PDB file of C-alpha atoms in Angstrom:
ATOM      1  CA  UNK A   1       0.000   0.000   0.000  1.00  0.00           C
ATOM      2  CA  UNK A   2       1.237   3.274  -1.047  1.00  0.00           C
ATOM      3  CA  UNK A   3       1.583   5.833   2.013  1.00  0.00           C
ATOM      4  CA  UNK A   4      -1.375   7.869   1.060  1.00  0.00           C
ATOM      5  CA  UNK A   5      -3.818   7.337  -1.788  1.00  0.00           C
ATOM      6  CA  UNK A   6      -6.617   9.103  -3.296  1.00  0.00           C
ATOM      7  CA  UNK A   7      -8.579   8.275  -6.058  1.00  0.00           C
ATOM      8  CA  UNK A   8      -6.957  10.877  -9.244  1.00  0.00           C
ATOM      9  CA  UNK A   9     -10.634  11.340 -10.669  1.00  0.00           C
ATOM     10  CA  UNK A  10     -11.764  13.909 -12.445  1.00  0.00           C
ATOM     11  CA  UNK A  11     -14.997  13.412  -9.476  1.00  0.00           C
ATOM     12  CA  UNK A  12     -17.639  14.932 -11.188  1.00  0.00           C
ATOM     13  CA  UNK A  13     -20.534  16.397  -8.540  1.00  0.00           C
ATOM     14  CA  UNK A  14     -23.552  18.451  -9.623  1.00  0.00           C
ATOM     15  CA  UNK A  15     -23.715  21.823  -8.311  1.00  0.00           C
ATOM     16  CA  UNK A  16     -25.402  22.208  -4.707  1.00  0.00           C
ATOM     17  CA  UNK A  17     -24.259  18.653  -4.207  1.00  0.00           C
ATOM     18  CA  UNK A  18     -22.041  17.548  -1.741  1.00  0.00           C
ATOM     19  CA  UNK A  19     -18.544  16.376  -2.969  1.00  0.00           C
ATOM     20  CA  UNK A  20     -16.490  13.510  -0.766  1.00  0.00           C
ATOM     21  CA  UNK A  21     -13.047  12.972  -1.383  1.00  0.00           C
ATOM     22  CA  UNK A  22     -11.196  10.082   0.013  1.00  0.00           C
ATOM     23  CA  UNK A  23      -7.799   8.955   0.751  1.00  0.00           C
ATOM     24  CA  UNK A  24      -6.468   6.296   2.686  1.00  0.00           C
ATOM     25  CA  UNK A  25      -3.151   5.927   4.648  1.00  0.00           C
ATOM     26  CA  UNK A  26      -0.484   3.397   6.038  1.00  0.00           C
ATOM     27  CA  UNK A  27       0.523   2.427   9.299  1.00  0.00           C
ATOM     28  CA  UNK A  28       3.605   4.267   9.442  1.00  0.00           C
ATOM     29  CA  UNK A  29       1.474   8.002   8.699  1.00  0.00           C
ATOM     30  CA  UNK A  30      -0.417   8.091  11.613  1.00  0.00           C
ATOM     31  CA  UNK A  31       0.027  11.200  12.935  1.00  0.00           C
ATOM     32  CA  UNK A  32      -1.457  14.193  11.346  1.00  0.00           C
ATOM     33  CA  UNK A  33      -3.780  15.074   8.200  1.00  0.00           C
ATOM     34  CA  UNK A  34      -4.008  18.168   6.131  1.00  0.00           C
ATOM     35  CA  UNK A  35      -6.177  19.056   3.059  1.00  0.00           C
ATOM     36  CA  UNK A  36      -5.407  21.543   0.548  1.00  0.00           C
ATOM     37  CA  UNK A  37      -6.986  22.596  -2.373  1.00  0.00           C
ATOM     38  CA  UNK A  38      -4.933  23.743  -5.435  1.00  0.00           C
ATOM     39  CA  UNK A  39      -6.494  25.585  -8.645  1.00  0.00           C
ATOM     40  CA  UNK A  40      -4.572  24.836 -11.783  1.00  0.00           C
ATOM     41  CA  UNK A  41      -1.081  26.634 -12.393  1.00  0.00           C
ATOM     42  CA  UNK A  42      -1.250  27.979  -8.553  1.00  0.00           C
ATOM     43  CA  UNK A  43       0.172  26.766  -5.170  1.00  0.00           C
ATOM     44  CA  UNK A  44      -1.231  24.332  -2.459  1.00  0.00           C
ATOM     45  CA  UNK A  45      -3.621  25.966  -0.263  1.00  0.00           C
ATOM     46  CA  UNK A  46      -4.822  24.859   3.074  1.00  0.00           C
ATOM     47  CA  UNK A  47      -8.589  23.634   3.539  1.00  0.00           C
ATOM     48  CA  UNK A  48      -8.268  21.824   6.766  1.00  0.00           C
ATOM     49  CA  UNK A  49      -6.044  20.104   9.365  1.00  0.00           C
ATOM     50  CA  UNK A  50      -6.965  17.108  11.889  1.00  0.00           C
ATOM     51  CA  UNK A  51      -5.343  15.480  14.079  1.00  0.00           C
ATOM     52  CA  UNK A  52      -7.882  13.805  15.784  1.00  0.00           C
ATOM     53  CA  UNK A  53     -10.772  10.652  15.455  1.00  0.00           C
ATOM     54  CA  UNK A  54     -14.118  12.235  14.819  1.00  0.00           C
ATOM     55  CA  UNK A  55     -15.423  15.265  12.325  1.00  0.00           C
ATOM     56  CA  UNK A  56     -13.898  18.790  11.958  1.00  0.00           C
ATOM     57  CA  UNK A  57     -16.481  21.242  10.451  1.00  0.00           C
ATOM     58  CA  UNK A  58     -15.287  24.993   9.203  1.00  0.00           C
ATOM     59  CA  UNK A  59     -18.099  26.440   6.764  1.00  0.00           C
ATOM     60  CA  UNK A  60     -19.433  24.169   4.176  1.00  0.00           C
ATOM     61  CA  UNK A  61     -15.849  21.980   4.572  1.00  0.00           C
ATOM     62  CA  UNK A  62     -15.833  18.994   7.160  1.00  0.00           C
ATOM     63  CA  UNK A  63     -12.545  16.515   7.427  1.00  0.00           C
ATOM     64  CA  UNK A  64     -13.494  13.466   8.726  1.00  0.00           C
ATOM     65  CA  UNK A  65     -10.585  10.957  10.118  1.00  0.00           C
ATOM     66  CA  UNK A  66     -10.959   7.171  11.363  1.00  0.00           C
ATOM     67  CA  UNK A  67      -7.868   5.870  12.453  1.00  0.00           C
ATOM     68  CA  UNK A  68      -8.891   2.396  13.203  1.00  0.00           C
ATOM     69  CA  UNK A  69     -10.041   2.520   9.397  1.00  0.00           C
ATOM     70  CA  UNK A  70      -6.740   4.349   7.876  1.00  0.00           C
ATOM     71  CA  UNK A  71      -9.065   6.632   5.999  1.00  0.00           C
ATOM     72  CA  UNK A  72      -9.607  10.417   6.096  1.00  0.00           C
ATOM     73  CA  UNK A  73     -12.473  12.474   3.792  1.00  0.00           C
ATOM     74  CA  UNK A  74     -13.350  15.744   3.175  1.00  0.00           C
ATOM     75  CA  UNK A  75     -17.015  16.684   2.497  1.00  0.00           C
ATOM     76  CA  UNK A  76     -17.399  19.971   0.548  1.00  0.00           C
ATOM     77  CA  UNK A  77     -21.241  20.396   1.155  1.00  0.00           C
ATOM     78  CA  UNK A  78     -23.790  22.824  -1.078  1.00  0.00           C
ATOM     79  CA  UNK A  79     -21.159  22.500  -3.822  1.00  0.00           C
ATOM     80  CA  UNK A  80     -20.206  25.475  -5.939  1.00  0.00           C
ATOM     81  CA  UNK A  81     -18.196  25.459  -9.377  1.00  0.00           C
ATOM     82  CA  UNK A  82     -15.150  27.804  -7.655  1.00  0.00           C
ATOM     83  CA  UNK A  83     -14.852  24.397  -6.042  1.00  0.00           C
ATOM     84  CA  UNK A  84     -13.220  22.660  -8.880  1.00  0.00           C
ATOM     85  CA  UNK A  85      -9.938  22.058  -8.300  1.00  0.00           C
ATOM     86  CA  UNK A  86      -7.608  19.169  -7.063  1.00  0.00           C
ATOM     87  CA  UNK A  87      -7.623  18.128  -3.828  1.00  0.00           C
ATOM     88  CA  UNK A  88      -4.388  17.126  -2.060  1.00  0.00           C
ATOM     89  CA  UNK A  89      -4.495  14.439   0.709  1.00  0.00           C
ATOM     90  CA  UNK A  90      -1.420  15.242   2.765  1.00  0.00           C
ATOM     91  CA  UNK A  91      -0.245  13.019   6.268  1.00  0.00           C
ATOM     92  CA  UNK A  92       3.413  12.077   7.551  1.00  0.00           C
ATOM     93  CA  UNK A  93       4.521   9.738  10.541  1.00  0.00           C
ATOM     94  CA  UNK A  94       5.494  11.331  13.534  1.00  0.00           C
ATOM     95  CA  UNK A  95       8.973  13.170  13.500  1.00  0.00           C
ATOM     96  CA  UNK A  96       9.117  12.743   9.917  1.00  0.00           C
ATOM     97  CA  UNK A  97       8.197  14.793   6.231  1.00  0.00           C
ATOM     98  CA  UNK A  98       5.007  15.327   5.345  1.00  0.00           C
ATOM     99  CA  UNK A  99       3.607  12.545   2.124  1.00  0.00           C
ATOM    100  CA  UNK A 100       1.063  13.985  -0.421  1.00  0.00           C
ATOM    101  CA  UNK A 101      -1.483  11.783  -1.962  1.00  0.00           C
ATOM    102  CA  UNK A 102      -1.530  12.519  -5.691  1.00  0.00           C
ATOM    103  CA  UNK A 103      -4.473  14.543  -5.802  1.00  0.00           C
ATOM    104  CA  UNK A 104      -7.919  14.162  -6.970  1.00  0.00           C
ATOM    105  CA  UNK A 105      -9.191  16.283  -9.250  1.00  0.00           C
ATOM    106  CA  UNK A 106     -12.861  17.608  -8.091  1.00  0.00           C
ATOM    107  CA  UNK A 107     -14.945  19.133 -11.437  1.00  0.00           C
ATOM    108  CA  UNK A 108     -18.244  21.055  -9.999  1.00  0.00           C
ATOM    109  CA  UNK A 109     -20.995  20.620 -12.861  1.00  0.00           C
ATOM    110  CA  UNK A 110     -22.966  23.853 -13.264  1.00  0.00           C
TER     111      UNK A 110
ATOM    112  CA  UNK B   1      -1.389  36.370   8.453  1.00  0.00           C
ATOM    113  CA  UNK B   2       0.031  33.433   6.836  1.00  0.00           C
ATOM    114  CA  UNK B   3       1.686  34.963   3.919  1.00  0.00           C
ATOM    115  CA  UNK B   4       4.976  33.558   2.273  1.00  0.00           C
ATOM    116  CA  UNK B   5       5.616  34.975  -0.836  1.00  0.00           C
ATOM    117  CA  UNK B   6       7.815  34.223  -3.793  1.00  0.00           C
ATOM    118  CA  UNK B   7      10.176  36.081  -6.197  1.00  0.00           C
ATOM    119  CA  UNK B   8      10.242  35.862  -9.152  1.00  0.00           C
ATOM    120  CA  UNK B   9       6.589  34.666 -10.396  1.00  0.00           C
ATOM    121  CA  UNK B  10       7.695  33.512 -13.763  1.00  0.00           C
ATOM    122  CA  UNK B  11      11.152  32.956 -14.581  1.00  0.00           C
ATOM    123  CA  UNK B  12      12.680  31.655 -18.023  1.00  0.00           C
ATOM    124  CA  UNK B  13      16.502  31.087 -18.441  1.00  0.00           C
ATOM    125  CA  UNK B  14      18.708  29.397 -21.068  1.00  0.00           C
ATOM    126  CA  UNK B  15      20.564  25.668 -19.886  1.00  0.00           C
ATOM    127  CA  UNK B  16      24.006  28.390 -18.967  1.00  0.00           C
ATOM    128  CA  UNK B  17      22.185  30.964 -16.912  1.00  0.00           C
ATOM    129  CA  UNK B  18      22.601  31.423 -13.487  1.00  0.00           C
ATOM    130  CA  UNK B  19      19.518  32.600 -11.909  1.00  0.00           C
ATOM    131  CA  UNK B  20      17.876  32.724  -7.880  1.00  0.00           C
ATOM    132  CA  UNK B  21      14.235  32.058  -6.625  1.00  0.00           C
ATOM    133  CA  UNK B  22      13.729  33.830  -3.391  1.00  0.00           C
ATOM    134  CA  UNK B  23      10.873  32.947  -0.084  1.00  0.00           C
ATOM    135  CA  UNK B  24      10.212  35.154   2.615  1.00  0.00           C
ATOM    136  CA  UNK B  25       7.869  34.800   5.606  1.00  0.00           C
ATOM    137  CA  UNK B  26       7.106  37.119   8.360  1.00  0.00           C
ATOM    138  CA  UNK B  27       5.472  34.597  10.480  1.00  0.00           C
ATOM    139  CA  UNK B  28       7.919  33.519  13.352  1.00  0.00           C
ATOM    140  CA  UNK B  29       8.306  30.012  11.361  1.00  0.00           C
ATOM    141  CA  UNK B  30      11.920  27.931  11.840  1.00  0.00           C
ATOM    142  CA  UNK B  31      11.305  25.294   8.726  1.00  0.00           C
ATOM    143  CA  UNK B  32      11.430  25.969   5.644  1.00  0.00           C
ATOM    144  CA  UNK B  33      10.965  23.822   2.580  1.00  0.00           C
ATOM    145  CA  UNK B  34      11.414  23.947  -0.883  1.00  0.00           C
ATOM    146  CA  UNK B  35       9.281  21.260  -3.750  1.00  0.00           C
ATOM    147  CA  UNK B  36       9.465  21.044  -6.791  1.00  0.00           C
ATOM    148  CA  UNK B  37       5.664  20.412  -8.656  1.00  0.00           C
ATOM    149  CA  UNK B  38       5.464  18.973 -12.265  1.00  0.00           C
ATOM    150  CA  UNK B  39       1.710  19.634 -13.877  1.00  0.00           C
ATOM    151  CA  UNK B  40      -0.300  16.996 -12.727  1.00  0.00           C
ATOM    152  CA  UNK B  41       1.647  15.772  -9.784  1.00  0.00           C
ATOM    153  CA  UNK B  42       2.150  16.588  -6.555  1.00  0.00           C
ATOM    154  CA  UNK B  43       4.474  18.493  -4.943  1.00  0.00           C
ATOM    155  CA  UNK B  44       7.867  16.955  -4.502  1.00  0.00           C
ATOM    156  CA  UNK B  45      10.068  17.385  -1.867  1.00  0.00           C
ATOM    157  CA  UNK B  46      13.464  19.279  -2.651  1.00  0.00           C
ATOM    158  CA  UNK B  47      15.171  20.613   0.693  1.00  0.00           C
ATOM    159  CA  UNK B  48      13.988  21.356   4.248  1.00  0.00           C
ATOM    160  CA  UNK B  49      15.535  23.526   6.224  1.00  0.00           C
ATOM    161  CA  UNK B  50      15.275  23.621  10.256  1.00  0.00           C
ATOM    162  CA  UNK B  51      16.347  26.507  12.603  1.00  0.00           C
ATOM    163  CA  UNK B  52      18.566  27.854   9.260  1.00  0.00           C
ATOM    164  CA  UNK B  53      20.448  24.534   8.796  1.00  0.00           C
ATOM    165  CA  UNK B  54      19.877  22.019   5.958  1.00  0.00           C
ATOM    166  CA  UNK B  55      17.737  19.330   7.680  1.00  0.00           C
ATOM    167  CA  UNK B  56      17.155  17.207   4.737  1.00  0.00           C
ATOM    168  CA  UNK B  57      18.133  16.816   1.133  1.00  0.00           C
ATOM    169  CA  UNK B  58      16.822  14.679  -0.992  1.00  0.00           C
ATOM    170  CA  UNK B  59      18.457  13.865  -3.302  1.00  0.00           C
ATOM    171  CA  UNK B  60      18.862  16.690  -5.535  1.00  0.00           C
ATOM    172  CA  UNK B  61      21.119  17.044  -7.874  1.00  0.00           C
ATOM    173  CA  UNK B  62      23.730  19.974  -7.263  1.00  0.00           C
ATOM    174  CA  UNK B  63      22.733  22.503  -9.802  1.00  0.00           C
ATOM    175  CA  UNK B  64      20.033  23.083  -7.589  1.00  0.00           C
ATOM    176  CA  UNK B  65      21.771  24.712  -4.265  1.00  0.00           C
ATOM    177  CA  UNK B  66      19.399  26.002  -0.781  1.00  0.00           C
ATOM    178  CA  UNK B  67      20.349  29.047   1.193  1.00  0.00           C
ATOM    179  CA  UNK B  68      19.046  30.283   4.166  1.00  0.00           C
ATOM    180  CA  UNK B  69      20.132  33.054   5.070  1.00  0.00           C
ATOM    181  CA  UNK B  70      18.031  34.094   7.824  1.00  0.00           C
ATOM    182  CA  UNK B  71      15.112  33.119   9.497  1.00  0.00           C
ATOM    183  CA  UNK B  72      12.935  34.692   7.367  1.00  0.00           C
ATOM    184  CA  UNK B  73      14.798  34.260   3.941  1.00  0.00           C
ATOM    185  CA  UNK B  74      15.145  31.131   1.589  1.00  0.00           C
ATOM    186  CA  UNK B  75      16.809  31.275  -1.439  1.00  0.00           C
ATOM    187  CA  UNK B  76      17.150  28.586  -4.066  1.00  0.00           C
ATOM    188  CA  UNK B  77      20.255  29.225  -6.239  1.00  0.00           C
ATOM    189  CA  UNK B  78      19.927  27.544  -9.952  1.00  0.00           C
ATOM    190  CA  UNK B  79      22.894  26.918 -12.499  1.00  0.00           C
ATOM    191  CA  UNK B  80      23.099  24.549 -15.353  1.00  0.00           C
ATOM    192  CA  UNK B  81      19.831  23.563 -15.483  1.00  0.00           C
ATOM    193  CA  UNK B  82      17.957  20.954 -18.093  1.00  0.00           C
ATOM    194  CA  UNK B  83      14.782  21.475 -19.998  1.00  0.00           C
ATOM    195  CA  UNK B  84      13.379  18.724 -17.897  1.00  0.00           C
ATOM    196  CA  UNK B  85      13.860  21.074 -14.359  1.00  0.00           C
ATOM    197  CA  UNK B  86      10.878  23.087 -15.878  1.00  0.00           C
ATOM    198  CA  UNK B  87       7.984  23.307 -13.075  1.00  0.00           C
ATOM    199  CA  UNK B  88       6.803  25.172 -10.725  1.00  0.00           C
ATOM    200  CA  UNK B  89       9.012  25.462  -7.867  1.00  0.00           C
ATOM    201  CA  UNK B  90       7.140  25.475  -4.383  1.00  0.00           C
ATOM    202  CA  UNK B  91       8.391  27.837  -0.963  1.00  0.00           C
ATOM    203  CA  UNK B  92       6.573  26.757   2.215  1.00  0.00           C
ATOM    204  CA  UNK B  93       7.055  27.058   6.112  1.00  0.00           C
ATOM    205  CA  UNK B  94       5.837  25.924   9.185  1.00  0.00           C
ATOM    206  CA  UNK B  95       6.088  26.147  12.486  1.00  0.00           C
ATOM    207  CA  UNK B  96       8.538  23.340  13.275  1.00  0.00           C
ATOM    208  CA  UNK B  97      10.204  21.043  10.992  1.00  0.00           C
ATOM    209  CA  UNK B  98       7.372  17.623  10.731  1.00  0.00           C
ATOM    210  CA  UNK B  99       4.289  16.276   9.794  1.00  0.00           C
ATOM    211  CA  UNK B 100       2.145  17.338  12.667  1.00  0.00           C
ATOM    212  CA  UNK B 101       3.209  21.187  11.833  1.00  0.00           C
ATOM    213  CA  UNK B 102       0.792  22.908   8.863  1.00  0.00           C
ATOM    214  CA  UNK B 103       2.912  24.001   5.614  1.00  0.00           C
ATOM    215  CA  UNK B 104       1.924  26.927   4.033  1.00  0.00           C
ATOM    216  CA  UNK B 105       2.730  27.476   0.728  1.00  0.00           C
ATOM    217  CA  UNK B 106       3.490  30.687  -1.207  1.00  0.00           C
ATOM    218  CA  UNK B 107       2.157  31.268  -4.639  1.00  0.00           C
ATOM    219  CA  UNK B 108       5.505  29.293  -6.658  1.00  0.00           C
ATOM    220  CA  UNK B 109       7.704  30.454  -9.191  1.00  0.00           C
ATOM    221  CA  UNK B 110       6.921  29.106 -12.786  1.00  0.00           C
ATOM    222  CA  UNK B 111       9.944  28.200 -14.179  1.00  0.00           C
ATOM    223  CA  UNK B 112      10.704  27.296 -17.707  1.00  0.00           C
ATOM    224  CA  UNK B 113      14.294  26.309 -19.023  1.00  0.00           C
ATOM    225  CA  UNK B 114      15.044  26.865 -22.532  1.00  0.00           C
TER     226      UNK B 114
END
């Protein structure tokens, strides 16, 4: 298993939807979990951190992480087409670099 | 504010130039990193620095040399470069130096060599 993997897409969600992105992790990332969002030709930018079991909710973005499943997910709720973009998965094991996922790449249908 | 920003946005240069990207960061942050981002890819790790020293290196080849000269600064010094080091070339910072610490990443230098 690859140290954390997301699904590449293109994840096609109707506007007003809500869009879930996935990505899974190893044992040996178990520590932390950020998502950014990054528009074509233009840098990483931070959507959410967790750190911990359970749901983290900030406007119409909520990270979910189970660590007893190895999975993390972000739900972009009452989708809007600004929202396409990829989504980077991002974790690391403790005391150690931070590991993207590849990035999926979220297309908002008008 | 969690601002780092990058100089020079767009940068072209022949295989014999030598040329410098420069970071900055006002935010109190002791890592810095450097990645390098092909289209379609992630970003790939280049150089990390902690506290101003070279933490890690990995594996870069030499016509691609870090400075730091301060806290604040980064500088990435380029000479000799191939068509194939065309990217986007990524700052970011963070509190500490590991995964639990947030990055944040400034808005890259697009880099073409010719």
């Amino acid at each position: 298993q690859k140290e954390v993997e997301q699904n590449s897409g293109p994840l096609s969600v109707p506007e007003g939807a809500i869009a879930s992105l996935n990505c899974t992790y190893s044992d040996r990332v178990s520590q932390s979990f950020f998502w950014y969002r990054q528009y074509s030709g233009k840098s990483p930018e931070l959507i959410m951190s967790i750190y911990s079991n359970g749901d983290k909710e900030d406007g119409r973005f909520t990270a979910q992480l189970n660590k007893a499943s190895q999975y993390v997910s972000l739900l972009i709720r009452d989708s809007q087409p600004s929202d396409s973009a990829t989504y980077l998965c991002a974790g690391g094991p403790p005391d150690d670099k931070i590991i993207f996922g590849k990035g999926t790449r979220l297309h908002i249908l008008p | 504010d969690t601002e780092v920003t990058q100089t020079p946005k767009h940068l072209v240069m022949g295989m014999t130039n030598k040329k410098s990207l420069k970071c900055e960061q006002h935010m109190g942050h002791r890592a810095m990193y450097w990645y390098k981002q092909k289209a379609k890819k992630p970003p790939e790790l280049m150089f990390v620095y902690s506290y101003e020293k070279l933490s890690i290196n990995e594996s870069v080849p030499s016509r691609f040399s870090p400075e730091c000269p301060n806290s604040s600064l980064l500088n990435l010094h380029l000479h000799a470069l191939q068509p194939e080091d065309s990217a986007l070339y990524l700052c970011a910072s963070s509190h500490r130096e590991g995964s639990t610490d947030t990055q944040y990443f400034g808005p890259g230098t697009r880099l073409t060599v010719l």
